[in-house]
Coordinates of C-alpha atoms and ligand atoms in Angstrom, one line a residue:
M291 CA 0.0 0.0 0.0
T292 CA 1.1 3.6 -0.6
A293 CA 0.0 6.6 1.3
G294 CA 1.7 5.3 4.4
E295 CA 0.4 1.8 4.0
S296 CA -3.2 2.4 4.9
G297 CA -4.7 4.3 2.0
Q298 CA -7.5 5.8 4.2
P299 CA -7.9 8.1 7.1
L300 CA -6.0 6.7 10.1
A301 CA -8.8 7.6 12.4
N302 CA -11.1 5.2 10.5
L303 CA -8.9 2.2 11.1
P304 CA -9.8 -0.6 13.6
H305 CA -7.6 -0.6 16.7
S306 CA -5.7 -3.7 15.6
D307 CA -4.8 -2.3 12.2
L308 CA -3.6 0.9 13.8
Q309 CA -1.4 -1.2 16.2
A310 CA 0.1 -3.1 13.3
L311 CA 0.9 0.2 11.5
E312 CA 2.4 1.7 14.6
R313 CA 4.8 -1.3 14.9
A314 CA 5.6 -1.2 11.2
W315 CA 6.4 2.5 11.2
S316 CA 8.3 2.2 14.4
D317 CA 10.5 -0.5 12.9
A318 CA 10.9 1.6 9.7
L319 CA 11.9 4.7 11.7
E320 CA 14.5 2.7 13.6
K321 CA 16.0 1.4 10.4
V322 CA 16.5 4.9 8.9
S323 CA 17.4 6.6 12.1
G324 CA 20.7 7.5 13.4
A325 CA 22.8 6.1 10.4
N326 CA 25.1 8.9 11.5
Q327 CA 23.0 11.3 9.5
Q328 CA 22.9 14.9 10.1
L329 CA 19.8 15.8 8.1
D330 CA 18.4 19.3 8.5
L331 CA 15.1 20.8 7.2
S332 CA 15.5 24.0 9.3
R333 CA 17.8 26.1 7.1
G334 CA 15.9 28.7 5.2
K335 CA 18.9 29.7 3.2
P336 CA 20.1 29.3 -0.4
G337 CA 22.2 26.2 -1.2
A338 CA 25.7 26.4 -2.6
E339 CA 24.5 25.9 -6.1
Q340 CA 22.3 29.0 -5.8
L341 CA 25.1 31.0 -4.3
S342 CA 27.2 30.1 -7.3
L343 CA 24.8 31.8 -9.6
S344 CA 26.2 35.1 -8.4
V345 CA 29.9 34.6 -8.4
A346 CA 30.1 37.0 -11.3
L347 CA 29.4 39.8 -8.8
E348 CA 33.1 39.8 -8.1
A349 CA 34.1 40.7 -11.6
T350 CA 31.8 43.7 -11.9
I351 CA 34.0 46.2 -10.2
A352 CA 37.3 45.4 -12.0
G353 CA 39.0 48.6 -10.6
N354 CA 36.1 50.9 -11.5
Y355 CA 34.5 52.1 -8.3
I356 CA 32.8 55.2 -9.7
S357 CA 29.0 55.0 -9.8
A358 CA 26.8 56.4 -12.5
D359 CA 26.4 59.8 -10.8
G360 CA 30.1 60.1 -10.3
T361 CA 30.3 59.0 -6.6
D362 CA 33.5 57.3 -5.6
T363 CA 31.9 54.3 -3.8
R364 CA 35.1 53.6 -1.8
N365 CA 34.6 56.7 0.2
Y366 CA 32.3 57.7 3.1
G367 CA 28.8 59.1 2.8
G368 CA 25.7 58.5 0.7
L369 CA 23.3 57.4 3.4
M370 CA 20.4 56.9 1.0
G371 CA 22.5 54.6 -1.1
I372 CA 23.9 55.1 -4.7
T373 CA 21.4 55.9 -7.4
E374 CA 21.8 52.6 -9.3
A375 CA 21.3 50.5 -6.1
R376 CA 18.1 52.4 -5.5
D377 CA 17.1 51.6 -9.1
L378 CA 17.8 48.0 -8.2
G379 CA 15.5 48.3 -5.2
A380 CA 12.8 49.8 -7.5
E381 CA 13.1 46.8 -9.9
I382 CA 12.7 44.3 -7.0
M383 CA 10.0 46.2 -5.0
G384 CA 8.0 47.9 -7.7
V385 CA 8.4 51.3 -6.0
P386 CA 9.9 54.5 -7.5
A387 CA 13.6 54.7 -6.7
A388 CA 13.1 58.1 -5.1
E389 CA 11.2 56.5 -2.3
I390 CA 13.8 53.8 -1.5
M391 CA 16.9 53.8 0.7
A392 CA 19.5 51.2 -0.3
A393 CA 21.5 50.2 2.8
G394 CA 23.7 47.4 4.1
N395 CA 23.4 43.7 3.8
S396 CA 20.3 43.0 5.8
S397 CA 16.6 44.1 5.7
L398 CA 16.2 42.7 9.2
N399 CA 18.6 45.3 10.3
L400 CA 16.3 47.9 8.6
M401 CA 13.3 46.5 10.4
H402 CA 15.2 47.0 13.7
L403 CA 15.9 50.6 12.6
V404 CA 12.3 51.3 11.9
L405 CA 11.0 49.9 15.2
S406 CA 13.7 51.7 17.2
T407 CA 13.0 55.0 15.3
A408 CA 9.3 54.6 15.8
L409 CA 9.8 54.1 19.5
T410 CA 12.3 56.9 20.2
L411 CA 12.6 59.7 17.6
G412 CA 9.3 59.0 15.9
L413 CA 8.9 58.4 12.2
W414 CA 7.3 61.7 11.3
G415 CA 9.4 64.4 13.0
D416 CA 6.6 65.4 15.4
D417 CA 5.5 64.3 18.8
R418 CA 4.2 60.9 17.7
K419 CA 6.6 58.5 19.4
W420 CA 5.6 55.0 20.4
R421 CA 7.5 55.4 23.7
N422 CA 4.7 57.9 24.7
S423 CA 2.4 54.9 25.0
E424 CA 2.6 52.8 28.1
T425 CA 2.1 49.7 26.1
V426 CA 3.0 49.1 22.5
K427 CA 1.3 46.2 20.7
V428 CA 1.9 44.8 17.2
L429 CA -0.5 42.6 15.2
T430 CA 1.1 39.4 14.2
P431 CA -0.5 37.2 11.6
V432 CA 0.2 33.6 12.5
P433 CA 2.0 31.4 11.6
G434 CA 4.6 33.9 10.6
Y435 CA 8.3 34.8 10.5
D436 CA 10.1 34.1 13.8
R437 CA 12.5 37.0 13.6
H438 CA 9.6 39.5 13.4
F439 CA 8.5 38.1 16.7
V440 CA 12.0 38.2 18.2
L441 CA 12.3 41.9 17.2
C442 CA 9.1 42.8 18.9
Q443 CA 10.1 40.9 22.1
H444 CA 13.5 42.6 22.0
F445 CA 11.8 46.1 22.1
G446 CA 9.3 45.0 24.7
M447 CA 6.3 45.1 22.3
E448 CA 3.4 42.9 23.0
M449 CA 2.1 40.7 20.1
V450 CA -1.5 40.1 19.3
N451 CA -2.1 37.1 17.0
I452 CA -4.5 37.3 14.1
P453 CA -5.2 34.3 11.9
M454 CA -3.5 34.0 8.5
L455 CA -6.1 33.0 6.0
E456 CA -5.6 31.8 2.4
N457 CA -5.7 35.4 1.0
G458 CA -3.6 37.0 3.8
P459 CA -4.2 38.1 7.3
D460 CA -7.8 38.1 8.6
M461 CA -8.4 41.8 7.9
Q462 CA -11.8 42.1 9.6
R463 CA -10.1 41.0 12.8
A464 CA -7.1 43.2 12.3
A465 CA -9.4 46.3 11.7
E466 CA -11.6 45.5 14.7
L467 CA -8.5 45.1 17.0
A468 CA -6.7 48.2 15.7
A469 CA -9.8 50.4 15.8
A470 CA -10.5 49.4 19.4
D471 CA -7.0 49.8 21.0
P472 CA -4.7 52.8 20.5
S473 CA -1.8 50.9 21.9
I474 CA -1.8 48.7 18.7
K475 CA 0.8 50.5 16.6
A476 CA 1.7 48.2 13.7
I477 CA 1.1 45.0 11.8
W478 CA 3.7 42.6 10.3
C479 CA 3.2 41.4 6.8
V480 CA 5.1 39.1 4.5
P481 CA 2.8 39.7 1.6
K482 CA 4.2 37.4 -1.1
Y483 CA 5.1 33.8 -0.7
A484 CA 4.8 34.4 3.0
N485 CA 7.1 32.7 5.5
P486 CA 6.1 30.0 6.3
T487 CA 2.7 29.7 4.6
G488 CA 3.8 30.5 1.1
N489 CA 0.5 32.4 0.3
T490 CA 0.3 35.8 -1.4
Y491 CA -2.1 38.5 -0.2
S492 CA -5.1 39.2 -2.4
D493 CA -5.8 42.6 -3.9
D494 CA -8.6 43.1 -1.4
V495 CA -6.3 42.4 1.5
V496 CA -3.7 44.8 0.1
T497 CA -6.3 47.5 -0.1
A498 CA -7.5 46.8 3.4
L499 CA -4.0 46.9 4.7
A500 CA -3.3 50.3 3.1
E501 CA -6.5 51.6 4.7
L502 CA -5.7 50.1 8.1
P503 CA -3.8 53.2 9.4
N504 CA -6.9 55.2 8.8
R505 CA -9.1 52.8 10.7
A506 CA -6.6 52.4 13.6
A507 CA -7.3 54.2 16.9
A508 CA -3.5 55.0 17.0
N509 CA -2.5 58.0 14.9
D510 CA 1.0 56.5 14.7
F511 CA 0.1 53.1 13.3
I512 CA 2.3 51.6 10.6
V513 CA 2.1 48.6 8.2
L514 CA 5.4 46.7 8.2
W515 CA 5.6 45.3 4.7
D516 CA 8.4 42.7 4.6
N517 CA 8.5 41.8 0.9
A518 CA 11.4 39.4 1.3
Y519 CA 10.2 37.1 -1.5
A520 CA 9.0 39.7 -4.0
V521 CA 10.7 38.1 -7.0
H522 CA 11.2 34.6 -5.7
H523 CA 8.9 32.6 -8.0
L524 CA 9.2 28.9 -8.4
E525 CA 6.8 28.8 -11.4
Q526 CA 5.8 31.0 -14.2
P527 CA 3.4 32.8 -14.0
G528 CA 4.0 33.3 -10.3
D529 CA 1.7 35.0 -7.9
T530 CA 1.0 38.7 -8.5
L531 CA 0.8 41.1 -5.6
A532 CA -1.0 44.4 -5.8
S533 CA 1.1 47.5 -5.1
I534 CA 0.7 48.6 -1.5
R535 CA 2.4 51.8 -2.5
D536 CA -0.4 52.6 -5.0
A537 CA -3.1 51.5 -2.5
A538 CA -1.5 53.7 0.2
T539 CA -1.3 56.7 -2.1
T540 CA -5.1 56.3 -2.7
A541 CA -5.8 55.9 1.0
A542 CA -3.4 58.8 1.8
T543 CA -1.4 56.5 4.2
D544 CA 1.9 56.5 2.3
E545 CA 3.7 57.8 5.4
H546 CA 2.3 54.8 7.3
V547 CA 3.5 52.0 5.1
V548 CA 7.1 50.9 5.4
Q549 CA 8.3 48.3 2.9
F550 CA 11.4 46.1 3.1
A551 CA 13.3 43.9 0.7
S552 CA 16.8 42.6 0.1
T553 CA 19.0 40.6 -2.2
S554 CA 19.8 38.1 0.5
K555 CA 18.1 35.3 -1.4
I556 CA 18.9 36.7 -4.9
T557 CA 22.7 36.9 -4.6
F558 CA 24.6 36.2 -1.3
A559 CA 22.6 35.8 1.8
G560 CA 25.3 37.2 4.0
A561 CA 26.6 39.9 1.6
G562 CA 23.7 41.4 -0.2
V563 CA 21.9 44.8 -0.2
G564 CA 18.9 45.7 1.9
F565 CA 16.2 48.2 1.0
V566 CA 13.6 50.2 2.9
A567 CA 10.9 52.3 1.1
S568 CA 8.3 54.7 2.6
G569 CA 7.1 58.3 2.4
A570 CA 9.7 61.2 2.4
K571 CA 9.1 62.1 6.1
V572 CA 9.7 58.5 7.2
L573 CA 12.9 58.2 5.2
Q574 CA 14.2 61.4 6.6
N575 CA 13.6 60.3 10.2
L576 CA 15.1 57.0 9.6
M577 CA 18.2 58.7 8.2
A578 CA 18.4 60.9 11.3
H579 CA 18.6 57.8 13.4
L580 CA 20.9 55.9 11.0
S581 CA 23.3 58.8 10.6
V582 CA 24.3 58.3 14.3
Q583 CA 25.2 54.7 13.6
T584 CA 27.1 55.0 10.3
V585 CA 28.6 57.5 7.9
G586 CA 27.2 55.4 5.0
P587 CA 26.6 51.9 3.8
D588 CA 28.9 49.6 1.8
K589 CA 28.5 51.4 -1.5
V590 CA 31.0 49.2 -3.3
N591 CA 28.8 46.2 -2.6
Q592 CA 25.8 48.3 -3.8
L593 CA 27.6 49.0 -7.0
R594 CA 28.5 45.4 -7.5
H595 CA 24.9 44.4 -7.1
A596 CA 23.6 47.1 -9.4
R597 CA 26.1 46.2 -12.2
F598 CA 25.3 42.5 -11.8
L599 CA 21.5 42.6 -11.5
N600 CA 20.0 45.8 -12.9
G601 CA 17.6 45.0 -15.7
R602 CA 18.0 41.2 -15.3
V603 CA 16.5 40.4 -11.9
A604 CA 13.7 38.2 -13.4
E605 CA 16.2 36.3 -15.6
H606 CA 18.5 35.7 -12.6
M607 CA 15.6 34.5 -10.4
A608 CA 14.5 32.1 -13.1
A609 CA 17.9 30.4 -12.7
H610 CA 17.2 30.1 -8.9
A611 CA 13.8 28.6 -9.7
E612 CA 15.4 25.9 -11.9
I613 CA 17.4 24.8 -8.9
L614 CA 14.6 25.1 -6.4
R615 CA 11.7 23.6 -8.3
P616 CA 12.8 20.0 -8.1
K617 CA 13.3 20.4 -4.3
F618 CA 9.8 21.7 -3.7
A619 CA 8.4 19.1 -6.0
L620 CA 10.2 16.3 -4.1
V621 CA 8.8 17.6 -0.8
E622 CA 5.3 17.7 -2.3
E623 CA 5.7 14.3 -3.8
I624 CA 6.8 12.6 -0.5
L625 CA 4.2 14.4 1.6
T626 CA 1.4 13.3 -0.9
E627 CA 2.7 9.7 -1.2
Q628 CA 3.2 9.2 2.6
L629 CA 0.5 11.3 4.2
G630 CA -1.9 12.0 1.4
D631 CA -4.8 9.8 2.3
L632 CA -4.3 9.5 6.0
A633 CA -6.1 12.8 7.1
I634 CA -3.4 13.5 9.7
A635 CA -1.7 16.5 8.1
E636 CA -2.2 19.5 5.8
W637 CA 0.5 21.4 4.0
T638 CA 1.0 24.3 1.6
Q639 CA 2.0 24.1 -2.1
P640 CA 3.7 27.5 -2.5
K641 CA 4.4 28.9 -6.0
G642 CA 7.4 30.7 -4.6
G643 CA 9.5 31.6 -1.5
Y644 CA 11.4 29.4 0.7
F645 CA 9.1 27.3 2.9
V646 CA 6.4 24.7 3.1
S647 CA 4.1 24.9 6.1
L648 CA 3.0 21.6 7.6
D649 CA 0.1 21.4 10.0
L650 CA -0.2 18.2 12.0
L651 CA -3.0 16.8 14.3
P652 CA -3.2 19.3 17.2
G653 CA -0.8 18.5 20.0
L654 CA 1.9 16.8 17.9
A655 CA 4.3 19.4 16.6
K656 CA 6.7 19.4 19.6
Q657 CA 6.6 15.6 19.7
V658 CA 7.4 15.2 16.0
V659 CA 10.3 17.7 16.2
T660 CA 11.7 15.8 19.2
M661 CA 11.3 12.4 17.5
A662 CA 12.9 13.7 14.3
K663 CA 15.9 15.0 16.3
E664 CA 16.4 11.7 18.0
S665 CA 16.4 10.1 14.5
G666 CA 19.0 12.5 13.2
L667 CA 16.9 15.1 11.6
A668 CA 16.9 18.8 12.7
L669 CA 13.7 20.7 12.3
T670 CA 12.8 24.3 13.1
P671 CA 11.7 24.3 16.8
A672 CA 8.0 23.7 17.2
G673 CA 6.3 27.0 18.0
A674 CA 8.9 29.1 16.2
T675 CA 6.3 30.3 13.7
F676 CA 4.3 31.9 16.6
P677 CA 5.1 34.8 19.0
Y678 CA 6.8 33.7 22.2
G679 CA 7.5 30.3 20.6
F680 CA 4.0 29.3 21.6
D681 CA 1.8 27.5 19.0
P682 CA -1.5 27.3 20.8
D683 CA -2.5 24.2 18.9
D684 CA 1.0 22.7 18.8
R685 CA 0.6 21.6 15.2
N686 CA 2.7 23.8 12.9
V687 CA 6.1 22.6 11.5
R688 CA 8.1 24.6 9.0
I689 CA 9.9 22.8 6.2
A690 CA 12.8 24.6 4.5
P691 CA 13.7 22.6 1.3
T692 CA 16.2 24.9 -0.2
F693 CA 19.6 24.2 1.4
G694 CA 20.2 20.5 1.2
S695 CA 20.8 18.3 -1.9
L696 CA 18.0 16.3 -3.4
P697 CA 19.2 13.0 -1.8
E698 CA 19.5 14.7 1.6
L699 CA 16.0 16.2 1.2
A700 CA 14.6 12.7 0.3
G701 CA 16.2 11.2 3.4
A702 CA 15.0 14.0 5.6
M703 CA 11.4 13.8 4.3
E704 CA 11.4 10.1 4.8
I705 CA 12.2 10.6 8.5
L706 CA 9.8 13.5 8.9
T707 CA 6.8 11.6 7.4
L708 CA 7.6 8.5 9.4
C709 CA 7.6 10.6 12.6
V710 CA 4.3 12.2 11.6
K711 CA 2.7 8.9 10.9
L712 CA 4.0 7.3 14.1
A713 CA 3.1 10.2 16.4
S714 CA -0.4 10.4 14.8
A715 CA -1.0 6.6 15.2
R716 CA 0.2 6.7 18.8
Q717 CA -2.1 9.6 19.5
L718 CA -5.1 7.9 18.0
L719 CA -4.3 4.6 19.8
A720 CA -4.1 6.5 23.1
Q721 CA -7.5 8.1 22.4
S722 CA -9.3 4.9 21.3
Ligands
PLP2208 C1 10.2 37.1 5.7 C2 11.7 37.3 5.9 N1 12.1 38.6 6.1 C3 13.4 38.9 6.2 C4 14.4 37.8 6.1 C5 15.8 38.2 6.3 O1 16.2 39.2 5.4 P1 17.6 39.8 5.4 O2 18.6 38.7 5.0 O3 17.5 40.8 4.3 O4 17.9 40.4 6.7 C6 14.0 36.5 6.0 C7 14.9 35.4 5.9 O5 14.6 34.3 6.1 C8 12.6 36.3 5.8 O6 12.1 35.0 5.6

């Protein structure tokens, strides 16, 4: 039998069949466990083959450090970034270059900058500073990106979960909460190929998000638009995302939407260029804060990136997709083959991004992560996709297929699906 040797929902099986399967899966897991393997499905980073797509970055400077506007990129200054790097940001983000700051190697760093500026100096050069509020709360669609949650915790901000639906965050809930509570100051969004759910926000959700600052009780509410996977399609045509910039212009909230992107998963994850885009006042106030930290970003790296990528981002991302598509296809194939008919798990089939989100029977995520670890497979800690590491249903597991080779991925998925089947069978046996 395929589909995990039962071919029908596990919950429908007689006790004795379930016991037999439990024994068979336990034996199978023992056989594949511990063969000195160091399998890992937790690393949401590009594999070596992907990094090699960008080795030509090195050759772009060739002694010529002068940018298009005559800036000597080797020297200090240029806090907004060089012109052609901002053009690159425009190509990735779909926002006019004039509204973009090109910075150092990390967009996460820029998110930190935005939160700390909002708290202390304020984003608009007036008396609206989050520190004036006794409590600062942020809406967090869940499951979501763990580092957004860590940033909030770092700054002492409380997180208020809202459900992530197929088309994006539950906007009715978001609007009700924000309208009722002036201490709610922001909402996190990963609008395209979200981490970890892989979904892309619908046009209606984008419009509702652009209008959210108008509906919020706080007059210093912002939408944190982390478009980390803006151009990271696995298939063509990929998902399309409406422009929050255009929607915000219509809603007159352009100074309340802050967008982020980077080349971390386009070129080198540790040596790329980060971008932040917003209204002029916000950029000015971010600069005021940033200028205390640095005299300017690494403009040589910006120049390298612009020369390597400008005008050919889509072509370059198509080469990434060629490498990644078989990996995501393998994950989908093994999940379907092993868990497809058992009614013990649901998972996403993203058209882009870096993750597959796997939901188990409630109460099993921690157990499966522990079992996998004991069998030689590292998974992202259970709960990491929720604020404070607490998944209320203990059911979400994030799968990152990008980093390992196909054989490693196959081995890892075999262990993962065995652990899921085994834990589910044991739970059902205990309940029957
Ligand atoms: C949603 C999201 N935002 C930001 C980042 C990190 O971006 P950067 O490398 O630009 O700091 C990641 C990395 O996994 C991510 O998934």
